[in-house]
PDB file of C-alpha atoms in Angstrom:
ATOM      1  CA  UNK A  29       0.143  -0.148   0.208  1.00 79.00           C
ATOM      2  CA  UNK A  30       2.684   2.168   0.702  1.00 86.00           C
ATOM      3  CA  UNK A  31       4.609   1.187  -2.334  1.00 88.00           C
ATOM      4  CA  UNK A  32       1.578   2.259  -4.318  1.00 89.00           C
ATOM      5  CA  UNK A  33       1.129   5.592  -2.604  1.00 86.00           C
ATOM      6  CA  UNK A  34       4.913   6.249  -3.357  1.00 88.00           C
ATOM      7  CA  UNK A  35       4.519   5.633  -6.894  1.00 89.00           C
ATOM      8  CA  UNK A  36       1.292   7.921  -7.332  1.00 90.00           C
ATOM      9  CA  UNK A  37       3.178  10.875  -5.773  1.00 87.00           C
ATOM     10  CA  UNK A  38       6.400  10.085  -7.669  1.00 88.00           C
ATOM     11  CA  UNK A  39       4.083   9.622 -10.840  1.00 87.00           C
ATOM     12  CA  UNK A  40       2.804  12.773 -10.593  1.00 86.00           C
ATOM     13  CA  UNK A  41       6.644  14.141 -11.030  1.00 82.00           C
ATOM     14  CA  UNK A  42       7.212  11.763 -13.464  1.00 84.00           C
ATOM     15  CA  UNK A  43       4.315  12.549 -15.656  1.00 81.00           C
ATOM     16  CA  UNK A  44       5.996  16.656 -15.224  1.00 80.00           C
ATOM     17  CA  UNK A  45       9.221  15.352 -16.206  1.00 74.00           C
ATOM     18  CA  UNK A  46      10.449  16.567 -13.207  1.00 73.00           C
ATOM     19  CA  UNK A  47      12.701  13.223 -11.744  1.00 73.00           C
ATOM     20  CA  UNK A  48       9.700  10.924  -9.957  1.00 76.00           C
ATOM     21  CA  UNK A  49      11.675   8.494 -11.432  1.00 80.00           C
ATOM     22  CA  UNK A  50      14.952   9.466  -9.191  1.00 80.00           C
ATOM     23  CA  UNK A  51      12.867   9.794  -6.478  1.00 82.00           C
ATOM     24  CA  UNK A  52      11.430   6.453  -6.517  1.00 89.00           C
ATOM     25  CA  UNK A  53      14.810   5.021  -7.863  1.00 88.00           C
ATOM     26  CA  UNK A  54      15.881   6.445  -3.803  1.00 82.00           C
ATOM     27  CA  UNK A  55      12.562   5.340  -2.267  1.00 88.00           C
ATOM     28  CA  UNK A  56      13.105   1.435  -3.725  1.00 91.00           C
ATOM     29  CA  UNK A  57      17.329   1.401  -2.960  1.00 86.00           C
ATOM     30  CA  UNK A  58      17.251   2.872   0.140  1.00 82.00           C
ATOM     31  CA  UNK A  59      14.009   2.727   2.607  1.00 87.00           C
ATOM     32  CA  UNK A  60      12.140  -0.275   0.605  1.00 91.00           C
ATOM     33  CA  UNK A  61      15.703  -2.348   0.338  1.00 90.00           C
ATOM     34  CA  UNK A  62      15.567  -3.343  -2.784  1.00 91.00           C
ATOM     35  CA  UNK A  63      18.594  -4.520  -4.976  1.00 90.00           C
ATOM     36  CA  UNK A  64      20.011  -1.450  -7.184  1.00 89.00           C
ATOM     37  CA  UNK A  65      19.263  -3.606 -10.582  1.00 92.00           C
ATOM     38  CA  UNK A  66      15.706  -4.625  -9.514  1.00 94.00           C
ATOM     39  CA  UNK A  67      15.216  -1.066  -8.490  1.00 94.00           C
ATOM     40  CA  UNK A  68      16.398   0.053 -11.869  1.00 94.00           C
ATOM     41  CA  UNK A  69      13.852  -2.200 -13.828  1.00 95.00           C
ATOM     42  CA  UNK A  70      11.076  -1.196 -11.568  1.00 95.00           C
ATOM     43  CA  UNK A  71      11.339   2.413 -12.312  1.00 94.00           C
ATOM     44  CA  UNK A  72      11.566   1.826 -15.752  1.00 95.00           C
ATOM     45  CA  UNK A  73       7.948  -0.184 -16.023  1.00 94.00           C
ATOM     46  CA  UNK A  74       6.688   2.575 -13.732  1.00 93.00           C
ATOM     47  CA  UNK A  75       7.487   5.210 -16.086  1.00 92.00           C
ATOM     48  CA  UNK A  76       6.046   3.620 -18.663  1.00 94.00           C
ATOM     49  CA  UNK A  77       2.336   3.873 -17.808  1.00 92.00           C
ATOM     50  CA  UNK A  78       3.082   7.351 -15.992  1.00 91.00           C
ATOM     51  CA  UNK A  79       4.999   8.788 -19.359  1.00 92.00           C
ATOM     52  CA  UNK A  80       1.842   7.060 -21.299  1.00 94.00           C
ATOM     53  CA  UNK A  81      -1.107   8.777 -19.555  1.00 92.00           C
ATOM     54  CA  UNK A  82       0.948  12.059 -19.049  1.00 92.00           C
ATOM     55  CA  UNK A  83       1.230  12.379 -22.909  1.00 94.00           C
ATOM     56  CA  UNK A  84      -2.228  12.685 -24.078  1.00 93.00           C
ATOM     57  CA  UNK A  85      -2.711  16.134 -22.025  1.00 92.00           C
ATOM     58  CA  UNK A  86       0.933  17.580 -22.656  1.00 92.00           C
ATOM     59  CA  UNK A  87       0.022  16.811 -26.786  1.00 94.00           C
ATOM     60  CA  UNK A  88      -3.438  18.590 -26.130  1.00 94.00           C
ATOM     61  CA  UNK A  89      -1.669  21.378 -24.252  1.00 93.00           C
ATOM     62  CA  UNK A  90       0.755  21.910 -27.297  1.00 94.00           C
ATOM     63  CA  UNK A  91       3.955  21.093 -25.147  1.00 94.00           C
ATOM     64  CA  UNK A  92       5.561  18.064 -27.250  1.00 95.00           C
ATOM     65  CA  UNK A  93       7.829  18.774 -30.151  1.00 94.00           C
ATOM     66  CA  UNK A  94       7.672  15.678 -32.591  1.00 94.00           C
ATOM     67  CA  UNK A  95      11.081  17.451 -34.308  1.00 93.00           C
ATOM     68  CA  UNK A  96      12.751  16.937 -31.374  1.00 95.00           C
ATOM     69  CA  UNK A  97      11.169  13.719 -30.569  1.00 96.00           C
ATOM     70  CA  UNK A  98      11.770  11.964 -33.638  1.00 95.00           C
ATOM     71  CA  UNK A  99      15.716  12.020 -33.794  1.00 95.00           C
ATOM     72  CA  UNK A 100      15.872  11.950 -30.110  1.00 96.00           C
ATOM     73  CA  UNK A 101      14.201   8.760 -29.881  1.00 97.00           C
ATOM     74  CA  UNK A 102      16.310   7.031 -33.117  1.00 96.00           C
ATOM     75  CA  UNK A 103      19.361   8.052 -31.277  1.00 95.00           C
ATOM     76  CA  UNK A 104      18.084   6.800 -27.900  1.00 96.00           C
ATOM     77  CA  UNK A 105      16.823   3.158 -28.698  1.00 95.00           C
ATOM     78  CA  UNK A 106      20.259   2.018 -29.597  1.00 93.00           C
ATOM     79  CA  UNK A 107      22.088   3.140 -26.538  1.00 96.00           C
ATOM     80  CA  UNK A 108      19.090   2.265 -24.435  1.00 97.00           C
ATOM     81  CA  UNK A 109      19.961  -1.345 -25.292  1.00 96.00           C
ATOM     82  CA  UNK A 110      23.791  -0.715 -24.220  1.00 96.00           C
ATOM     83  CA  UNK A 111      23.366   0.726 -21.324  1.00 96.00           C
ATOM     84  CA  UNK A 112      20.746  -1.559 -20.150  1.00 96.00           C
ATOM     85  CA  UNK A 113      23.127  -4.484 -20.758  1.00 96.00           C
ATOM     86  CA  UNK A 114      26.071  -2.637 -19.194  1.00 96.00           C
ATOM     87  CA  UNK A 115      24.014  -2.397 -16.079  1.00 95.00           C
ATOM     88  CA  UNK A 116      23.532  -6.247 -15.650  1.00 95.00           C
ATOM     89  CA  UNK A 117      27.321  -6.159 -16.388  1.00 95.00           C
ATOM     90  CA  UNK A 118      29.074  -3.639 -13.925  1.00 94.00           C
ATOM     91  CA  UNK A 119      29.054  -4.315 -10.264  1.00 93.00           C
ATOM     92  CA  UNK A 120      26.041  -3.266  -8.151  1.00 89.00           C
ATOM     93  CA  UNK A 121      28.433  -1.029  -5.665  1.00 90.00           C
ATOM     94  CA  UNK A 122      29.831   0.960  -8.522  1.00 93.00           C
ATOM     95  CA  UNK A 123      26.847   1.351 -10.139  1.00 92.00           C
ATOM     96  CA  UNK A 124      25.258   2.622  -7.380  1.00 89.00           C
ATOM     97  CA  UNK A 125      27.902   5.140  -6.948  1.00 90.00           C
ATOM     98  CA  UNK A 126      27.885   5.880 -10.616  1.00 92.00           C
ATOM     99  CA  UNK A 127      24.192   6.996 -10.418  1.00 88.00           C
ATOM    100  CA  UNK A 128      24.959   9.233  -7.590  1.00 88.00           C
ATOM    101  CA  UNK A 129      27.611  11.109  -9.191  1.00 91.00           C
ATOM    102  CA  UNK A 130      25.657  11.549 -11.838  1.00 88.00           C
ATOM    103  CA  UNK A 131      22.812  13.220  -9.693  1.00 85.00           C
ATOM    104  CA  UNK A 132      25.087  15.582  -8.162  1.00 89.00           C
ATOM    105  CA  UNK A 133      26.428  16.337 -11.528  1.00 87.00           C
ATOM    106  CA  UNK A 134      23.231  16.919 -13.440  1.00 82.00           C
ATOM    107  CA  UNK A 135      21.273  18.821 -10.225  1.00 84.00           C
ATOM    108  CA  UNK A 136      24.695  21.276 -10.136  1.00 86.00           C
ATOM    109  CA  UNK A 137      23.746  21.840 -13.985  1.00 78.00           C
ATOM    110  CA  UNK A 138      20.558  22.859 -13.495  1.00 77.00           C
ATOM    111  CA  UNK A 139      20.792  24.955 -10.817  1.00 79.00           C
ATOM    112  CA  UNK A 140      23.492  27.103 -12.126  1.00 75.00           C
ATOM    113  CA  UNK A 141      23.167  27.067 -15.814  1.00 61.00           C
TER     114      UNK A 141
ATOM    115  CA  UNK B   8      26.199  37.953 -39.975  1.00 40.00           C
ATOM    116  CA  UNK B   9      26.877  39.369 -36.542  1.00 44.00           C
ATOM    117  CA  UNK B  10      23.537  41.419 -36.339  1.00 43.00           C
ATOM    118  CA  UNK B  11      21.882  38.468 -37.148  1.00 43.00           C
ATOM    119  CA  UNK B  12      23.530  36.142 -34.853  1.00 44.00           C
ATOM    120  CA  UNK B  13      22.144  38.452 -31.938  1.00 44.00           C
ATOM    121  CA  UNK B  14      18.748  38.266 -33.352  1.00 43.00           C
ATOM    122  CA  UNK B  15      18.236  34.712 -33.811  1.00 44.00           C
ATOM    123  CA  UNK B  16      19.734  34.334 -30.280  1.00 45.00           C
ATOM    124  CA  UNK B  17      16.500  34.820 -28.448  1.00 47.00           C
ATOM    125  CA  UNK B  18      14.577  32.153 -30.901  1.00 48.00           C
ATOM    126  CA  UNK B  19      15.110  28.273 -30.289  1.00 50.00           C
ATOM    127  CA  UNK B  20      18.299  26.809 -31.565  1.00 51.00           C
ATOM    128  CA  UNK B  21      16.685  24.184 -33.632  1.00 50.00           C
ATOM    129  CA  UNK B  22      13.378  24.713 -34.164  1.00 48.00           C
ATOM    130  CA  UNK B  23      12.261  23.849 -37.631  1.00 47.00           C
ATOM    131  CA  UNK B  24       9.597  26.396 -37.672  1.00 47.00           C
ATOM    132  CA  UNK B  25      12.291  29.442 -37.538  1.00 43.00           C
ATOM    133  CA  UNK B  26      12.680  30.927 -40.445  1.00 41.00           C
ATOM    134  CA  UNK B  27      16.449  31.822 -39.908  1.00 41.00           C
ATOM    135  CA  UNK B  28      17.537  28.490 -40.647  1.00 42.00           C
ATOM    136  CA  UNK B  29      18.093  26.909 -43.847  1.00 45.00           C
ATOM    137  CA  UNK B  30      17.772  23.354 -44.562  1.00 48.00           C
ATOM    138  CA  UNK B  31      21.512  22.286 -43.511  1.00 52.00           C
ATOM    139  CA  UNK B  32      21.037  23.772 -40.009  1.00 60.00           C
ATOM    140  CA  UNK B  33      17.650  21.726 -39.639  1.00 63.00           C
ATOM    141  CA  UNK B  34      19.454  18.770 -40.334  1.00 68.00           C
ATOM    142  CA  UNK B  35      22.398  19.931 -37.839  1.00 76.00           C
ATOM    143  CA  UNK B  36      19.169  20.123 -35.604  1.00 80.00           C
ATOM    144  CA  UNK B  37      18.323  16.509 -36.270  1.00 88.00           C
ATOM    145  CA  UNK B  38      21.923  15.344 -35.686  1.00 91.00           C
ATOM    146  CA  UNK B  39      22.216  17.297 -32.148  1.00 93.00           C
ATOM    147  CA  UNK B  40      18.842  15.670 -30.944  1.00 95.00           C
ATOM    148  CA  UNK B  41      19.981  12.441 -32.181  1.00 96.00           C
ATOM    149  CA  UNK B  42      22.813  12.985 -29.885  1.00 96.00           C
ATOM    150  CA  UNK B  43      20.797  14.462 -26.994  1.00 96.00           C
ATOM    151  CA  UNK B  44      18.551  11.281 -27.197  1.00 97.00           C
ATOM    152  CA  UNK B  45      21.634   8.549 -27.789  1.00 97.00           C
ATOM    153  CA  UNK B  46      23.335  10.161 -24.420  1.00 96.00           C
ATOM    154  CA  UNK B  47      19.792  10.133 -22.420  1.00 96.00           C
ATOM    155  CA  UNK B  48      19.004   6.632 -23.551  1.00 96.00           C
ATOM    156  CA  UNK B  49      22.355   5.335 -22.618  1.00 97.00           C
ATOM    157  CA  UNK B  50      22.533   6.767 -19.515  1.00 95.00           C
ATOM    158  CA  UNK B  51      18.621   5.758 -18.610  1.00 95.00           C
ATOM    159  CA  UNK B  52      19.554   2.072 -19.437  1.00 96.00           C
ATOM    160  CA  UNK B  53      22.346   1.920 -17.205  1.00 96.00           C
ATOM    161  CA  UNK B  54      20.922   3.495 -14.130  1.00 94.00           C
ATOM    162  CA  UNK B  55      16.976   2.791 -15.045  1.00 94.00           C
ATOM    163  CA  UNK B  56      15.945   6.278 -14.929  1.00 91.00           C
ATOM    164  CA  UNK B  57      17.463   9.723 -14.964  1.00 87.00           C
ATOM    165  CA  UNK B  58      17.380  10.129 -18.938  1.00 91.00           C
ATOM    166  CA  UNK B  59      15.213  13.407 -18.344  1.00 88.00           C
ATOM    167  CA  UNK B  60      17.278  14.573 -15.666  1.00 84.00           C
ATOM    168  CA  UNK B  61      20.189  14.719 -18.337  1.00 88.00           C
ATOM    169  CA  UNK B  62      17.874  15.765 -21.499  1.00 92.00           C
ATOM    170  CA  UNK B  63      16.031  18.366 -20.294  1.00 89.00           C
ATOM    171  CA  UNK B  64      18.753  20.601 -18.857  1.00 87.00           C
ATOM    172  CA  UNK B  65      20.203  19.827 -22.542  1.00 91.00           C
ATOM    173  CA  UNK B  66      16.937  20.835 -23.832  1.00 92.00           C
ATOM    174  CA  UNK B  67      17.124  24.164 -21.873  1.00 88.00           C
ATOM    175  CA  UNK B  68      20.290  25.416 -22.296  1.00 86.00           C
ATOM    176  CA  UNK B  69      21.269  24.230 -25.701  1.00 89.00           C
ATOM    177  CA  UNK B  70      17.923  23.468 -27.518  1.00 89.00           C
ATOM    178  CA  UNK B  71      16.415  26.971 -26.222  1.00 89.00           C
ATOM    179  CA  UNK B  72      13.323  25.337 -25.732  1.00 91.00           C
ATOM    180  CA  UNK B  73      10.467  27.257 -23.218  1.00 91.00           C
ATOM    181  CA  UNK B  74      10.310  25.355 -20.056  1.00 88.00           C
ATOM    182  CA  UNK B  75       7.344  23.451 -19.825  1.00 90.00           C
ATOM    183  CA  UNK B  76       7.916  21.780 -23.461  1.00 93.00           C
ATOM    184  CA  UNK B  77      11.652  20.811 -22.251  1.00 92.00           C
ATOM    185  CA  UNK B  78      10.014  19.116 -19.344  1.00 91.00           C
ATOM    186  CA  UNK B  79       7.127  17.654 -21.838  1.00 93.00           C
ATOM    187  CA  UNK B  80       9.128  17.064 -24.412  1.00 95.00           C
ATOM    188  CA  UNK B  81      11.629  14.866 -22.241  1.00 94.00           C
ATOM    189  CA  UNK B  82       8.862  12.347 -21.324  1.00 93.00           C
ATOM    190  CA  UNK B  83       7.838  11.549 -24.995  1.00 95.00           C
ATOM    191  CA  UNK B  84      11.432  11.079 -25.834  1.00 96.00           C
ATOM    192  CA  UNK B  85      11.841   9.180 -22.549  1.00 95.00           C
ATOM    193  CA  UNK B  86       8.906   6.681 -23.007  1.00 96.00           C
ATOM    194  CA  UNK B  87      10.011   4.290 -25.837  1.00 96.00           C
ATOM    195  CA  UNK B  88      13.603   4.427 -24.938  1.00 96.00           C
ATOM    196  CA  UNK B  89      12.418   3.286 -21.291  1.00 96.00           C
ATOM    197  CA  UNK B  90      10.123   0.666 -22.938  1.00 96.00           C
ATOM    198  CA  UNK B  91      13.415  -1.073 -24.774  1.00 96.00           C
ATOM    199  CA  UNK B  92      15.478  -0.693 -21.697  1.00 96.00           C
ATOM    200  CA  UNK B  93      12.998  -2.499 -19.620  1.00 95.00           C
ATOM    201  CA  UNK B  94      12.910  -4.987 -22.045  1.00 95.00           C
ATOM    202  CA  UNK B  95      16.806  -5.948 -21.014  1.00 95.00           C
ATOM    203  CA  UNK B  96      16.070  -5.877 -17.236  1.00 95.00           C
ATOM    204  CA  UNK B  97      12.816  -8.307 -17.727  1.00 93.00           C
ATOM    205  CA  UNK B  98      14.969 -10.595 -20.032  1.00 94.00           C
ATOM    206  CA  UNK B  99      17.734 -10.325 -17.481  1.00 93.00           C
ATOM    207  CA  UNK B 100      15.628 -11.308 -14.934  1.00 92.00           C
ATOM    208  CA  UNK B 101      16.346  -8.339 -12.768  1.00 91.00           C
ATOM    209  CA  UNK B 102      12.393  -7.657 -12.480  1.00 92.00           C
ATOM    210  CA  UNK B 103       9.114  -9.498 -12.160  1.00 89.00           C
ATOM    211  CA  UNK B 104       5.771  -7.787 -12.802  1.00 89.00           C
ATOM    212  CA  UNK B 105       4.487  -9.001  -9.453  1.00 90.00           C
ATOM    213  CA  UNK B 106       7.208  -6.912  -7.855  1.00 91.00           C
ATOM    214  CA  UNK B 107       6.285  -3.941  -9.866  1.00 93.00           C
ATOM    215  CA  UNK B 108       2.340  -4.119 -10.601  1.00 94.00           C
ATOM    216  CA  UNK B 109       1.882  -1.792  -7.546  1.00 93.00           C
ATOM    217  CA  UNK B 110       4.318   0.612  -8.895  1.00 93.00           C
ATOM    218  CA  UNK B 111       2.915   0.861 -12.133  1.00 93.00           C
ATOM    219  CA  UNK B 112       0.033   1.404 -10.980  1.00 93.00           C
ATOM    220  CA  UNK B 113       0.209   4.006  -8.729  1.00 93.00           C
ATOM    221  CA  UNK B 114       2.863   5.221 -11.617  1.00 92.00           C
ATOM    222  CA  UNK B 115      -0.563   5.342 -13.722  1.00 93.00           C
ATOM    223  CA  UNK B 116      -2.382   7.054 -11.536  1.00 92.00           C
ATOM    224  CA  UNK B 117       0.134   9.544 -10.930  1.00 92.00           C
ATOM    225  CA  UNK B 118       0.744  10.267 -14.770  1.00 91.00           C
ATOM    226  CA  UNK B 119      -2.929  11.017 -15.390  1.00 92.00           C
ATOM    227  CA  UNK B 120      -2.841  13.749 -12.581  1.00 92.00           C
ATOM    228  CA  UNK B 121       0.447  14.975 -13.426  1.00 89.00           C
ATOM    229  CA  UNK B 122      -0.323  15.553 -17.225  1.00 89.00           C
ATOM    230  CA  UNK B 123      -4.008  17.525 -16.257  1.00 88.00           C
ATOM    231  CA  UNK B 124      -1.663  19.333 -13.405  1.00 90.00           C
ATOM    232  CA  UNK B 125       1.632  20.426 -15.544  1.00 87.00           C
ATOM    233  CA  UNK B 126      -0.067  23.639 -16.954  1.00 85.00           C
ATOM    234  CA  UNK B 127      -0.708  24.772 -13.529  1.00 87.00           C
ATOM    235  CA  UNK B 128       2.848  24.184 -13.005  1.00 83.00           C
ATOM    236  CA  UNK B 129       5.466  26.990 -12.195  1.00 82.00           C
ATOM    237  CA  UNK B 130       8.368  26.250 -14.464  1.00 74.00           C
ATOM    238  CA  UNK B 131      10.966  28.333 -12.589  1.00 78.00           C
ATOM    239  CA  UNK B 132       9.987  26.565  -9.157  1.00 81.00           C
ATOM    240  CA  UNK B 133       9.897  23.001 -11.518  1.00 78.00           C
ATOM    241  CA  UNK B 134      13.292  23.651 -12.568  1.00 78.00           C
ATOM    242  CA  UNK B 135      14.754  24.628  -9.092  1.00 84.00           C
ATOM    243  CA  UNK B 136      12.715  21.976  -7.528  1.00 83.00           C
ATOM    244  CA  UNK B 137      14.037  19.483 -10.037  1.00 80.00           C
ATOM    245  CA  UNK B 138      17.848  20.831  -9.408  1.00 86.00           C
ATOM    246  CA  UNK B 139      17.549  20.191  -5.589  1.00 87.00           C
ATOM    247  CA  UNK B 140      16.024  16.882  -6.051  1.00 81.00           C
ATOM    248  CA  UNK B 141      18.737  15.766  -7.739  1.00 81.00           C
ATOM    249  CA  UNK B 142      21.482  17.083  -5.714  1.00 88.00           C
ATOM    250  CA  UNK B 143      19.835  15.817  -2.598  1.00 85.00           C
ATOM    251  CA  UNK B 144      19.141  12.203  -4.013  1.00 80.00           C
ATOM    252  CA  UNK B 145      22.538  12.149  -5.053  1.00 84.00           C
ATOM    253  CA  UNK B 146      24.500  13.168  -1.991  1.00 86.00           C
ATOM    254  CA  UNK B 147      21.747  10.823  -0.020  1.00 79.00           C
ATOM    255  CA  UNK B 148      22.928   7.548  -2.505  1.00 75.00           C
ATOM    256  CA  UNK B 149      26.404   8.193  -0.917  1.00 79.00           C
ATOM    257  CA  UNK B 150      25.202   8.116   2.639  1.00 75.00           C
TER     258      UNK B 150
END
């Protein structure tokens, strides 16, 4: 039940595109004690309905730019597979630390750009 | 040339609608977004999330997108990319449908609400909140 409510809250943020998945990953690993790659898999599955159901509203409001989405998705598909395979090949603890470093880097970039 | 550069500096760099760009520049734009997608997709697959965290700042700073468009467009890009990464996680046996089910259901409801409330959200607050969320999350993951 707690899992469900956490997912609703982070789902709102995911629909916004504001890092709901980041928060959910943190909950899964730090609070629920789920293993890193399992948490990552759950997070990916969780994002699918959240994004799918947020998109009609975004489209209606004219916030989606298909001229960006098309080339970005083409570029993303191959590397999405590479990244996912790499995640299963790397040491779990290293993966968690890389993730932490990645978050801090992007956060600082966003805040002080 | 110089005057032209300052004139276009406020318009989105790679928008197809922009009258300032020739066909060649448009193709450059496609290539840049291809690279953005590749970077965000690779990291999103590696970390099981966070692709939007790199894509949104790129769309804001290099693509010069308006805040709401950057966030929403990022959701549109990350959906198919996350789906294909999820397949790999599933095939590797990292995650089962049963484990993910409560999160998937909650995510569905959250997504609907997020889409509806998005227009009322404040972009500046969104960006700052997002940045703080990332930094706090990052620091906590080392603790």
